[in-house]
Coordinates of C-alpha atoms in Angstrom, one line a residue:
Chain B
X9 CA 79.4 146.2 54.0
X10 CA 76.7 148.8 55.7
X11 CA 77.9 149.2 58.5
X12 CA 77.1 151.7 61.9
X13 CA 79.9 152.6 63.9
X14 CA 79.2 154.6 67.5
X15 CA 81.4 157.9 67.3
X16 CA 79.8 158.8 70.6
X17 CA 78.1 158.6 73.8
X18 CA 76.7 161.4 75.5
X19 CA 75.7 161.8 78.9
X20 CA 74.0 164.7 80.6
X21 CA 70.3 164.4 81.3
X22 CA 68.7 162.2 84.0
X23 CA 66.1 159.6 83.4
X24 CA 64.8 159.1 80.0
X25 CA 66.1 161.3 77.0
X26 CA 62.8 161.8 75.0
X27 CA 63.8 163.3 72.0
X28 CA 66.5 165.2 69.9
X29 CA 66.6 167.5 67.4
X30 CA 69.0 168.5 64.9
X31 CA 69.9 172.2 63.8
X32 CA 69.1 172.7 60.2
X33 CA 72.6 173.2 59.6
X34 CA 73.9 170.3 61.0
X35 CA 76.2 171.4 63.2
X36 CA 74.1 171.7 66.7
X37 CA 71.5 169.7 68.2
X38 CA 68.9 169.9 71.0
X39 CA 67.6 167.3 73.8
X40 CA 65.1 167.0 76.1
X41 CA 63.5 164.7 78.4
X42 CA 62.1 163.3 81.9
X43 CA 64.3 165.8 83.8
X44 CA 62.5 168.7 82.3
X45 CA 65.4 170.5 80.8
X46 CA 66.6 171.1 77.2
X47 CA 70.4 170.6 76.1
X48 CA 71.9 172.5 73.9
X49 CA 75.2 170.2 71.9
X50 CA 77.8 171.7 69.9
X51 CA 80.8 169.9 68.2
X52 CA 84.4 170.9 69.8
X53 CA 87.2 169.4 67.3
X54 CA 86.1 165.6 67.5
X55 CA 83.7 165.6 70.3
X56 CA 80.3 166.8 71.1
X57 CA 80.0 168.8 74.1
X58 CA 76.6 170.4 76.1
X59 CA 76.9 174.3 75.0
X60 CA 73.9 175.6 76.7
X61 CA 70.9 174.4 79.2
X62 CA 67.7 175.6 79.1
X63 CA 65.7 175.4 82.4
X64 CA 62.5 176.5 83.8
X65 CA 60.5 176.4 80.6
X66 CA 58.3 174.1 81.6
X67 CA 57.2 171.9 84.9
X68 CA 57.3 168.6 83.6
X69 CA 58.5 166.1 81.0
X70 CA 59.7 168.0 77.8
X71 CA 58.4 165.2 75.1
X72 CA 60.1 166.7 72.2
X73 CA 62.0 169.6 70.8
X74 CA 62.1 171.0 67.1
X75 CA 64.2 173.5 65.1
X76 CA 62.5 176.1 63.3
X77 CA 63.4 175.8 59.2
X78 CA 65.6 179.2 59.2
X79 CA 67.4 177.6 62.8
X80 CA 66.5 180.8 64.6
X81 CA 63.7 179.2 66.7
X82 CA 63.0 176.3 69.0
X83 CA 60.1 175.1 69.9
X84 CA 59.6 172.5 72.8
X85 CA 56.4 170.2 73.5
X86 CA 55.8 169.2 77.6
X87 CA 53.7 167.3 79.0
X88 CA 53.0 170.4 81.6
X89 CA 50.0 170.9 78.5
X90 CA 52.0 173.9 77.3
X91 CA 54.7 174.2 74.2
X92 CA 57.1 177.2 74.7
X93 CA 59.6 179.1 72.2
X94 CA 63.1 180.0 72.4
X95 CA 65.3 182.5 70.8
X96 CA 68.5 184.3 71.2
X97 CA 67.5 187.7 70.1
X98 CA 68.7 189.1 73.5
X99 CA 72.2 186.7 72.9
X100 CA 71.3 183.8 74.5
X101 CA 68.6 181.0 74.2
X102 CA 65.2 182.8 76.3
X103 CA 62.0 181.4 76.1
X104 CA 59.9 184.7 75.2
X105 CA 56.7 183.0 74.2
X106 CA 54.4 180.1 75.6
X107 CA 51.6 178.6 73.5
X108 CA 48.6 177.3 75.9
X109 CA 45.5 175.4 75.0
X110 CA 45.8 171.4 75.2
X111 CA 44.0 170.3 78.6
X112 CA 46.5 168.2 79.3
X113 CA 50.2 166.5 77.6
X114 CA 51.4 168.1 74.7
X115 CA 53.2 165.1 72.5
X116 CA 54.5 167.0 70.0
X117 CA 55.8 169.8 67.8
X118 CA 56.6 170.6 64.2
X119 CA 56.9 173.8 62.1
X120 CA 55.6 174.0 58.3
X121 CA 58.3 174.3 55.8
X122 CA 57.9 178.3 55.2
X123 CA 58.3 178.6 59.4
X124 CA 55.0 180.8 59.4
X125 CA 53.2 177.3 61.0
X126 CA 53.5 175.3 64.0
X127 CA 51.5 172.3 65.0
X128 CA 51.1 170.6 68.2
X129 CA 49.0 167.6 69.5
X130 CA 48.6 165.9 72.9
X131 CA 46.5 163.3 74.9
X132 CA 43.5 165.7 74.5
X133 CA 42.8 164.0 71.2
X134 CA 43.2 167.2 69.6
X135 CA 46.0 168.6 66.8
X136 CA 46.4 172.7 67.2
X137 CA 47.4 174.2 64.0
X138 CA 48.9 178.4 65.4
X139 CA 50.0 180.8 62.8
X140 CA 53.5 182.9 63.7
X141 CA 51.1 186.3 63.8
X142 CA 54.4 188.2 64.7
X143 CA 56.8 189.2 66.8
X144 CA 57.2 186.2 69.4
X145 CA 53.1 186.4 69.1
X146 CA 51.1 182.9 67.9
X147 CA 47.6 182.6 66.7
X148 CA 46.0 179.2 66.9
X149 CA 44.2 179.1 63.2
X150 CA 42.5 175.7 63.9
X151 CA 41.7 172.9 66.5
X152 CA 41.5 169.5 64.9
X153 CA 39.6 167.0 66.0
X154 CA 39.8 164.3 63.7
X155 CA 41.3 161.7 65.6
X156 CA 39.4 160.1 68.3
X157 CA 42.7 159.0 70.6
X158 CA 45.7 160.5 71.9
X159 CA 47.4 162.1 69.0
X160 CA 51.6 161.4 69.4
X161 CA 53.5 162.7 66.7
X162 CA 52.7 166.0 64.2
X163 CA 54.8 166.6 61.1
X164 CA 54.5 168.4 58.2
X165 CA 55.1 167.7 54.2
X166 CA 58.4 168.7 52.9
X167 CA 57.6 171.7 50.8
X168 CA 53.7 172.3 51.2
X169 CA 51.4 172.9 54.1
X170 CA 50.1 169.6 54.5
X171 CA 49.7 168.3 57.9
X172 CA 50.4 164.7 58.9
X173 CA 49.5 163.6 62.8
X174 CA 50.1 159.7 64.2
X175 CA 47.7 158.5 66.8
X176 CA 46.7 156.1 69.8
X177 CA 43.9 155.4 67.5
X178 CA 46.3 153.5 64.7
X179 CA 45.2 155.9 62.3
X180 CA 47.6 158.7 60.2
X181 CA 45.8 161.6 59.5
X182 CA 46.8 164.0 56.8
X183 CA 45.5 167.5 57.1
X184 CA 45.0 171.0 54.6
X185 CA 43.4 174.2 54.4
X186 CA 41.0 174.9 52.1
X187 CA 41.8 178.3 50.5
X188 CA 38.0 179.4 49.8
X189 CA 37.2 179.6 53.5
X190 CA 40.9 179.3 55.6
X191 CA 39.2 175.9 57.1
X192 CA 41.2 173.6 58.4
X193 CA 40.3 169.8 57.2
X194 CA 41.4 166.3 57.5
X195 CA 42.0 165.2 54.0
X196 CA 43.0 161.6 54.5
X197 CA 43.1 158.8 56.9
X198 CA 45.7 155.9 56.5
X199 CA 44.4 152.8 57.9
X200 CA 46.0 149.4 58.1
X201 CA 48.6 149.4 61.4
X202 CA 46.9 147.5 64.2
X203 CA 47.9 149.4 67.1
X204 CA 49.2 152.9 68.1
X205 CA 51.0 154.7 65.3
X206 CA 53.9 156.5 67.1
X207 CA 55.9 158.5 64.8
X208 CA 55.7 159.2 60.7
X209 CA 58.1 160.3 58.1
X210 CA 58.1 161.9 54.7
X211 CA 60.3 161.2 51.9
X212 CA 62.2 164.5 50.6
X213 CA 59.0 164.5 48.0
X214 CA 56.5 164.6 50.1
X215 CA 54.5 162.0 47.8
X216 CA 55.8 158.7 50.3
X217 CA 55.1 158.6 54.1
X218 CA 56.8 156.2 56.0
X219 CA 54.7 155.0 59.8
X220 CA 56.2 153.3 62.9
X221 CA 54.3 151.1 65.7
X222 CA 53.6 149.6 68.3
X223 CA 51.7 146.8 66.2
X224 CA 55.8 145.8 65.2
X225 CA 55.8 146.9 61.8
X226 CA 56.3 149.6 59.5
X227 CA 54.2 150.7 56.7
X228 CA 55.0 152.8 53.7
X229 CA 52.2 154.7 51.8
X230 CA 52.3 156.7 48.5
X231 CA 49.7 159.3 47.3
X232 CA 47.9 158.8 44.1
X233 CA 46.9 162.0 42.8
X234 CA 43.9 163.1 40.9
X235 CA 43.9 161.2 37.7
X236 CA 46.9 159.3 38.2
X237 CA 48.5 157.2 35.8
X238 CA 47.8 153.7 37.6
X239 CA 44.1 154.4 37.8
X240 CA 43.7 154.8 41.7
X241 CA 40.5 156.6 42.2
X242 CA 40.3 159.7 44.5
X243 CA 37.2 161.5 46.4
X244 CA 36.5 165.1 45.7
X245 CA 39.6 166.0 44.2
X246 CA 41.9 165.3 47.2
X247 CA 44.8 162.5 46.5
X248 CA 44.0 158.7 48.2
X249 CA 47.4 157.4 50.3
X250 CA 47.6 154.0 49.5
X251 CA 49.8 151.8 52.2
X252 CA 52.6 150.3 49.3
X253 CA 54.6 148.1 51.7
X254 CA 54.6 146.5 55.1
X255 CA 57.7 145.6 56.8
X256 CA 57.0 142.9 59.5
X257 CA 58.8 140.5 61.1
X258 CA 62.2 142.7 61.3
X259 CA 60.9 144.4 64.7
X260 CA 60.5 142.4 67.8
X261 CA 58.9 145.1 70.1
X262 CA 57.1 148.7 69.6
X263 CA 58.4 150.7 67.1
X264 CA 59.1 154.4 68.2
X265 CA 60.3 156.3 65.9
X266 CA 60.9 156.4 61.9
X267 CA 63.7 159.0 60.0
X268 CA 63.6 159.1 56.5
X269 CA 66.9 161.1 55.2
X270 CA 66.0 163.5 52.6
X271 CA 69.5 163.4 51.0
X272 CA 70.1 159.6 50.7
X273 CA 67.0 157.5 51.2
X274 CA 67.6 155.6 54.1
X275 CA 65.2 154.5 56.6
X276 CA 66.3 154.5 59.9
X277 CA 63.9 153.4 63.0
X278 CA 63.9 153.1 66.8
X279 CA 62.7 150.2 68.2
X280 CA 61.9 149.1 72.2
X281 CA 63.9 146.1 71.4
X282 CA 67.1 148.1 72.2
X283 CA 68.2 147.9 68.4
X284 CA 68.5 150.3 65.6
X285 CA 67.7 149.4 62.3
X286 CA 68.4 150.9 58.7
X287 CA 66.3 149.8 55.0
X288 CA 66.8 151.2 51.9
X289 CA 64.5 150.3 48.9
X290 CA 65.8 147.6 46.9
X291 CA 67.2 149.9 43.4
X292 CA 64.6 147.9 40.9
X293 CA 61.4 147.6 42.7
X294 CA 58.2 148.9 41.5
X295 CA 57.3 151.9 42.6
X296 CA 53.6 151.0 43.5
X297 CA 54.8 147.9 45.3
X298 CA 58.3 148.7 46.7
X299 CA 60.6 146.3 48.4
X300 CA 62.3 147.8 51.3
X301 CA 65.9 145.8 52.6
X302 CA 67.5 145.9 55.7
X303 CA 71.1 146.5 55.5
X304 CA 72.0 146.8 58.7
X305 CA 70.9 146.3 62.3
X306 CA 73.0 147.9 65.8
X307 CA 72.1 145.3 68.2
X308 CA 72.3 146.8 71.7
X309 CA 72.5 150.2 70.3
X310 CA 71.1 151.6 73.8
X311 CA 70.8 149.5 77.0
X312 CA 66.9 150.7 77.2
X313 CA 64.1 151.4 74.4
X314 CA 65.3 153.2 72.0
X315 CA 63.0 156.5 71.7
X316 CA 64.3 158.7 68.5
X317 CA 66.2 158.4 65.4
X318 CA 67.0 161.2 63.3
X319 CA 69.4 161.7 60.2
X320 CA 71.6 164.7 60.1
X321 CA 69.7 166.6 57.9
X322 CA 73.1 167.5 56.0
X323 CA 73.2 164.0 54.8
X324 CA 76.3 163.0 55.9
X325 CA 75.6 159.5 57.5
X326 CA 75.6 160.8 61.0
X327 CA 72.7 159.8 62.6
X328 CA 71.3 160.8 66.6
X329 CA 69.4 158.6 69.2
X330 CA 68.2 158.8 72.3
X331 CA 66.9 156.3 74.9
X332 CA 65.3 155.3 78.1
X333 CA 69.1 154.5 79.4
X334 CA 69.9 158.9 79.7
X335 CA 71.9 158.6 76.9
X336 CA 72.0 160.1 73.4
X337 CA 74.6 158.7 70.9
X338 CA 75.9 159.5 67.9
X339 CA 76.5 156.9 64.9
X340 CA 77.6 157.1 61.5
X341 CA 76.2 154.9 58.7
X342 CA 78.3 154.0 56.2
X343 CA 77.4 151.1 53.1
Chain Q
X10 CA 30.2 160.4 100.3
X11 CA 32.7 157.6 100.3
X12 CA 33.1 155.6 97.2
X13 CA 31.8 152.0 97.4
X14 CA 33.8 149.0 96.4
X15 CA 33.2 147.6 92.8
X16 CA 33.6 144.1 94.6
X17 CA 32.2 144.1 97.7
X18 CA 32.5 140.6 98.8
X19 CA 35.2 139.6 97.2
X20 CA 36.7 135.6 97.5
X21 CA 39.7 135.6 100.0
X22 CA 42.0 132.7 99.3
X23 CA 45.1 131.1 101.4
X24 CA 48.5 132.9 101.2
X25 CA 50.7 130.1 99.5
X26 CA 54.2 129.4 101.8
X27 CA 57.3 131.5 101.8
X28 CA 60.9 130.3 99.4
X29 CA 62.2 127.8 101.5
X30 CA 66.0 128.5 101.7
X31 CA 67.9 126.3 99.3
X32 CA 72.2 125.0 99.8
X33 CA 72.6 126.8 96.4
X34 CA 70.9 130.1 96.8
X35 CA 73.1 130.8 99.7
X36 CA 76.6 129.6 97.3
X37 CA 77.7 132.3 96.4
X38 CA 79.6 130.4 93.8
X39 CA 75.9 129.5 91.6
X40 CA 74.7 132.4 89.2
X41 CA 71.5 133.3 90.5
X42 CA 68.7 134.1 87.9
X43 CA 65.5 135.3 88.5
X44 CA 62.8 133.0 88.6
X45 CA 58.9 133.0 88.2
X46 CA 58.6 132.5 92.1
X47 CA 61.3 135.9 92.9
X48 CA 59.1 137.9 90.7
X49 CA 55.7 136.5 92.6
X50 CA 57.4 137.6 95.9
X51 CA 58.1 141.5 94.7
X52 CA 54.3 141.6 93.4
X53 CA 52.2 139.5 95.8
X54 CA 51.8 141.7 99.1
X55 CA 51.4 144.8 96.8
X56 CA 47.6 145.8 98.7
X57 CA 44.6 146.3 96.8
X58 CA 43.8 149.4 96.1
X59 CA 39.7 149.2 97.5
X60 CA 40.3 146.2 100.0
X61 CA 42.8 145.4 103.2
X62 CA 43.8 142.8 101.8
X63 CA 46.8 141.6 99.5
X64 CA 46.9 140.9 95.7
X65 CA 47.8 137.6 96.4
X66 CA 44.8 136.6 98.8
X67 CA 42.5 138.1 96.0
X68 CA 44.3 135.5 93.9
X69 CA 45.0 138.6 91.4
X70 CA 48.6 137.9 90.8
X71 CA 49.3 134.2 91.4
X72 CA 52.6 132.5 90.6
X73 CA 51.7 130.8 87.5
X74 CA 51.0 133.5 85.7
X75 CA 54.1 135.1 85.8
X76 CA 56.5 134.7 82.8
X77 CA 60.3 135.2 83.2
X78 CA 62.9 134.8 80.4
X79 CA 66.2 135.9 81.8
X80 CA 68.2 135.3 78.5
X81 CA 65.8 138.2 76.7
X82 CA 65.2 140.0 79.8
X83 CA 61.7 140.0 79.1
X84 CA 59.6 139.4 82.8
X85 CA 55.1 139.3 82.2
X86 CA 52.8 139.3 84.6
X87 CA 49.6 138.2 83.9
X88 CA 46.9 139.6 86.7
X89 CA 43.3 139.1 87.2
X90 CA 41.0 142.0 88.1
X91 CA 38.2 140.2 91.0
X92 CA 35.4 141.0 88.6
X93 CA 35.4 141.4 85.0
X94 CA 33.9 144.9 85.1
X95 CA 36.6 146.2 88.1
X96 CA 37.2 150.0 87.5
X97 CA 40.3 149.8 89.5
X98 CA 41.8 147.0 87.1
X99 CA 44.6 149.9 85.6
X100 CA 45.4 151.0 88.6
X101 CA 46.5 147.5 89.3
X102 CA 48.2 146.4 86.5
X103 CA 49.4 150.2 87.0
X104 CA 51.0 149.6 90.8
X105 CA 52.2 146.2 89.3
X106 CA 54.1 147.9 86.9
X107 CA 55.3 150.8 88.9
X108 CA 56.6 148.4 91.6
X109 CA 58.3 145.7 89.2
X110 CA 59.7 149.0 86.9
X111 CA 61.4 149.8 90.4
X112 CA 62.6 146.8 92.1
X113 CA 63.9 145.2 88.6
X114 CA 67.2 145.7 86.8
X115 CA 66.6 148.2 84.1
X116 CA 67.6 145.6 81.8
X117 CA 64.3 143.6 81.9
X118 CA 61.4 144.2 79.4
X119 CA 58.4 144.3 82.2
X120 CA 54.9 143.9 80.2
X121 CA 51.7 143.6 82.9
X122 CA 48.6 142.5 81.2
X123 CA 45.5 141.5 82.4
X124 CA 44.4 137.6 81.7
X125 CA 42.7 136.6 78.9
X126 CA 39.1 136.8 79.7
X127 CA 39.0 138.2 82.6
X128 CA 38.0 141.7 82.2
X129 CA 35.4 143.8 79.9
X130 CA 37.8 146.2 78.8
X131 CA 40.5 143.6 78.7
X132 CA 42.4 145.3 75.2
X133 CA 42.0 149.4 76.3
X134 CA 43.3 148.2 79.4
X135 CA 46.6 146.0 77.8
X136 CA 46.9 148.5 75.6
X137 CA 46.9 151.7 78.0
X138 CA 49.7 149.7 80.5
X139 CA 51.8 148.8 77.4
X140 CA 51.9 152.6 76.7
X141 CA 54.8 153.5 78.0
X142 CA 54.8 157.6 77.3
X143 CA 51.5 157.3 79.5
X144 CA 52.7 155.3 82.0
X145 CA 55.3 157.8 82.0
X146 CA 53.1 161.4 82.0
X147 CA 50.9 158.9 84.9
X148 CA 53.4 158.7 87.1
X149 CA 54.3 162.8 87.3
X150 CA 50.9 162.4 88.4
X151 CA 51.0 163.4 92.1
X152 CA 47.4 162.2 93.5
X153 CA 48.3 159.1 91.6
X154 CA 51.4 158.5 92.3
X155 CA 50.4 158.6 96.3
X156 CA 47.8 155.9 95.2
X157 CA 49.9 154.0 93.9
X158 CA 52.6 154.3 96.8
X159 CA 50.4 153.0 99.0
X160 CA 49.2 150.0 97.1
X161 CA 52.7 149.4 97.0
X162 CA 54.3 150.0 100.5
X163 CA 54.3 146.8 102.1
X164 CA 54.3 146.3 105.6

């Protein structure tokens, strides 16, 4: 029977606990929220414990945090418009570098696979695309203004530099650069959700996204390359996302956030109805028209919206969320 | 310069009576749940932000158009801006929120929306109060947040 058990609750921050983040390793993760400060957790024996606190990076809300792919870097999104860096070159966690330019919130964070990019986007509608130019020094290489709302969630495709943002407008817009000229260009737009799209997920191929929103549903989308076997035509060479699957009815409030574990499959998502929820795809469906189950569902998982889900990128069933209530717990999934 | 009203004359309408004190809402013995007309008490002397006058005399908020479920802690509010083209129709909803957000148990749902029909922008609007992360980044909002503080402080 799938089954999510609660190995822990973890208290710390005050007010609403925004986001987490796990190491790439596995073995530490980082929080941040309304109180404006990042947490730093670390496991001791059975139980995870705060290691380290970051304060005075920024001046308000901390929206979300995110590990850089070699774990050395971590970069945090705040509403105060800025996104800062840490490191621990000196020993311990500083923030030695500060990347301005949104007017106003910045909603999120995400480096590129190789760590050499970073994208951010905020309530100015725009998606900032800065290149690590060196030594705690950042280069923005492009402004993006493809979407004509609040832009919520950035991430990036597994193993290539494509771009993926979630938006206000209830678009998904996919993103590349065009090696001729180093341009920046919105390659796709996924249309279909009927409200705000608040967080996105790939697959570990990077050929399936997975959306989350407020419109109660989730929405899987595959790409179709140029001349692809099932005849889906493409513009100009770049690859059409087709939406595959919609999950309705499952959800009874906003959907905020979407995990998609690399190692096993699993879906995991974060609802406003208090509950988390995991799907799987059913073994035999058909690949252009998947069926996605749900094999389990925590009821009361947090006393408030539930805000973030994320797998441990290890792949060992552990899975992190955070919440509205202050608290982040820790589950483990088990079928 | 000092702004003019959207409404300037707007319709004032009767304050309806106080809760008249019940044998079981003072045993201490009966579970008390919240009801449509406790929820119409916390919201109707919140003041309106352009006139000196309450949301209730504007007929804004009026009892019938709050929703309470106590079984899925859900609690709506349905309000109705004076004029369909008010500019001051988020900040409402806004200060409704803000002021139910605070005086509820965290457990309740709270969704503030403006009645169907009754305003031009009636879907930006819903939308932008159902938005939580901007009610949220709003409210650190200082200027605001006094605005809203004041609609709310009742005498």
């Amino acid at each position: 029977m799938a089954n999510i058990e609660l190995l822990q609750s973890l208290t710390g921050h005050k007010g609403i606990v925004w986001n987490v983040s796990w190491h790439p390793l596995g073995n530490v993760f980082a929080s941040c929220g309304e109180d404006k400060t990042i947490k730093l957790w670390n496991k001791e024996g059975q139980e995870w414990v705060i290691k380290t606190v970051l304060v005075d990076g920024h001046q308000r809300t901390i929206r979300e945090v995110a590990w850089s792919p070699c774990g050395n870097f971590l970069a945090s999104a705040s509403f105060d418009a800025t996104t800062a860096i840490w490191d621990k070159k000196s020993g311990q966690f500083e923030c030695n570098a500060t990347l301005e330019g949104h007017e106003n919130e910045v909603k999120s964070v995400a480096w590129s696979p190789s760590g050499h990019l970073l994208a951010t986007c905020g309530r100015d509608k725009s998606v900032w695309v800065w290149e690590v130019a060196g030594d705690d020094e950042y280069e923005c290489a492009a402004v993006l203004n493809a979407h004509h709302q609040d832009v919520k969630k950035v991430i990036w495709h597994p193993e290539l530099d494509i771009l993926a943002s979630a938006s206000y407008d209830n678009t998904v817009k996919l993103y590349k650069e065009d090696p001729a000229d180093n341009d920046w260009t919105c390659v796709a737009t996924l249309q279909s959700h009927e409200s705000t799209v608040w967080s996105i997920a790939f697959d570990k191929t990077g050929e399936r996204l997975a959306s989350c929103s407020d419109d109660r549903t989730v929405k899987i989308w595959k790409e179709y390359k140029p001349n692809n076997e099932e005849g889906v035509a493409v513009v100009e060479k770049e690859s059409t996302w087709k939406c595959i699957c919609t999950l309705s009815g499952f959800h009874t409030r906003c959907v905020y956030d979407i995990a998609w574990c690399h190692k096993t499959g699993l879906l995991a998502t974060a609802c406003g109805d208090d509950i988390i929820r995991i799907f799987k795809k059913t073994e035999d469906s058909d690949p252009n028209a998947p069926n996605f189950e749900l094999l389990c569902k925590k009821q009361n998982a947090h006393s408030q919206d539930v805000n973030t889900v994320k797998w441990n990128p290890t792949g060992n069933g552990e899975l992190l969320s955070c919440s509205d209530d202050g608290e982040i717990r820790i589950w483990k999934y088990s079928d | 310069m000092t702004k003019v009203a959207d409404n300037l004359n707007p319709n004032i309408y009767e304050k309806a009576s106080e809760r008249e004190i019940s044998s079981t809402d003072l045993d201490e013995d009966v579970a008390d749940d919240f009801d449509e007309k406790e929820i119409f008490d916390l919201i109707r002397n919140i003041n309106d932000p352009e006139h000196p006058l309450t949301l209730e005399e504007l007929r804004v908020v009026q009892e019938e158009n709050v929703f309470v479920n106590n079984k899925e802690n859900t609690v709506e509010v349905h309000f109705t801006p004076t004029i369909p083209h008010c500019s001051m129709a988020t900040l409402i909803g806004l200060s409704i929120r803000v002021q139910l957000l605070r005086a509820l148990p965290s457990r309740f749902k709270v969704s503030v929306q403006v009645s169907e029909g009754t305003h031009q922008s009636e879907h930006a609007v819903n939308k932008q109060l159902a938005d939580k992360e901007r009610v949220a980044a709003a409210l650190e909002n200082n200027t605001l947040l006094q605005i809203i503080n004041q609609c709310i402080a009742t005498v």
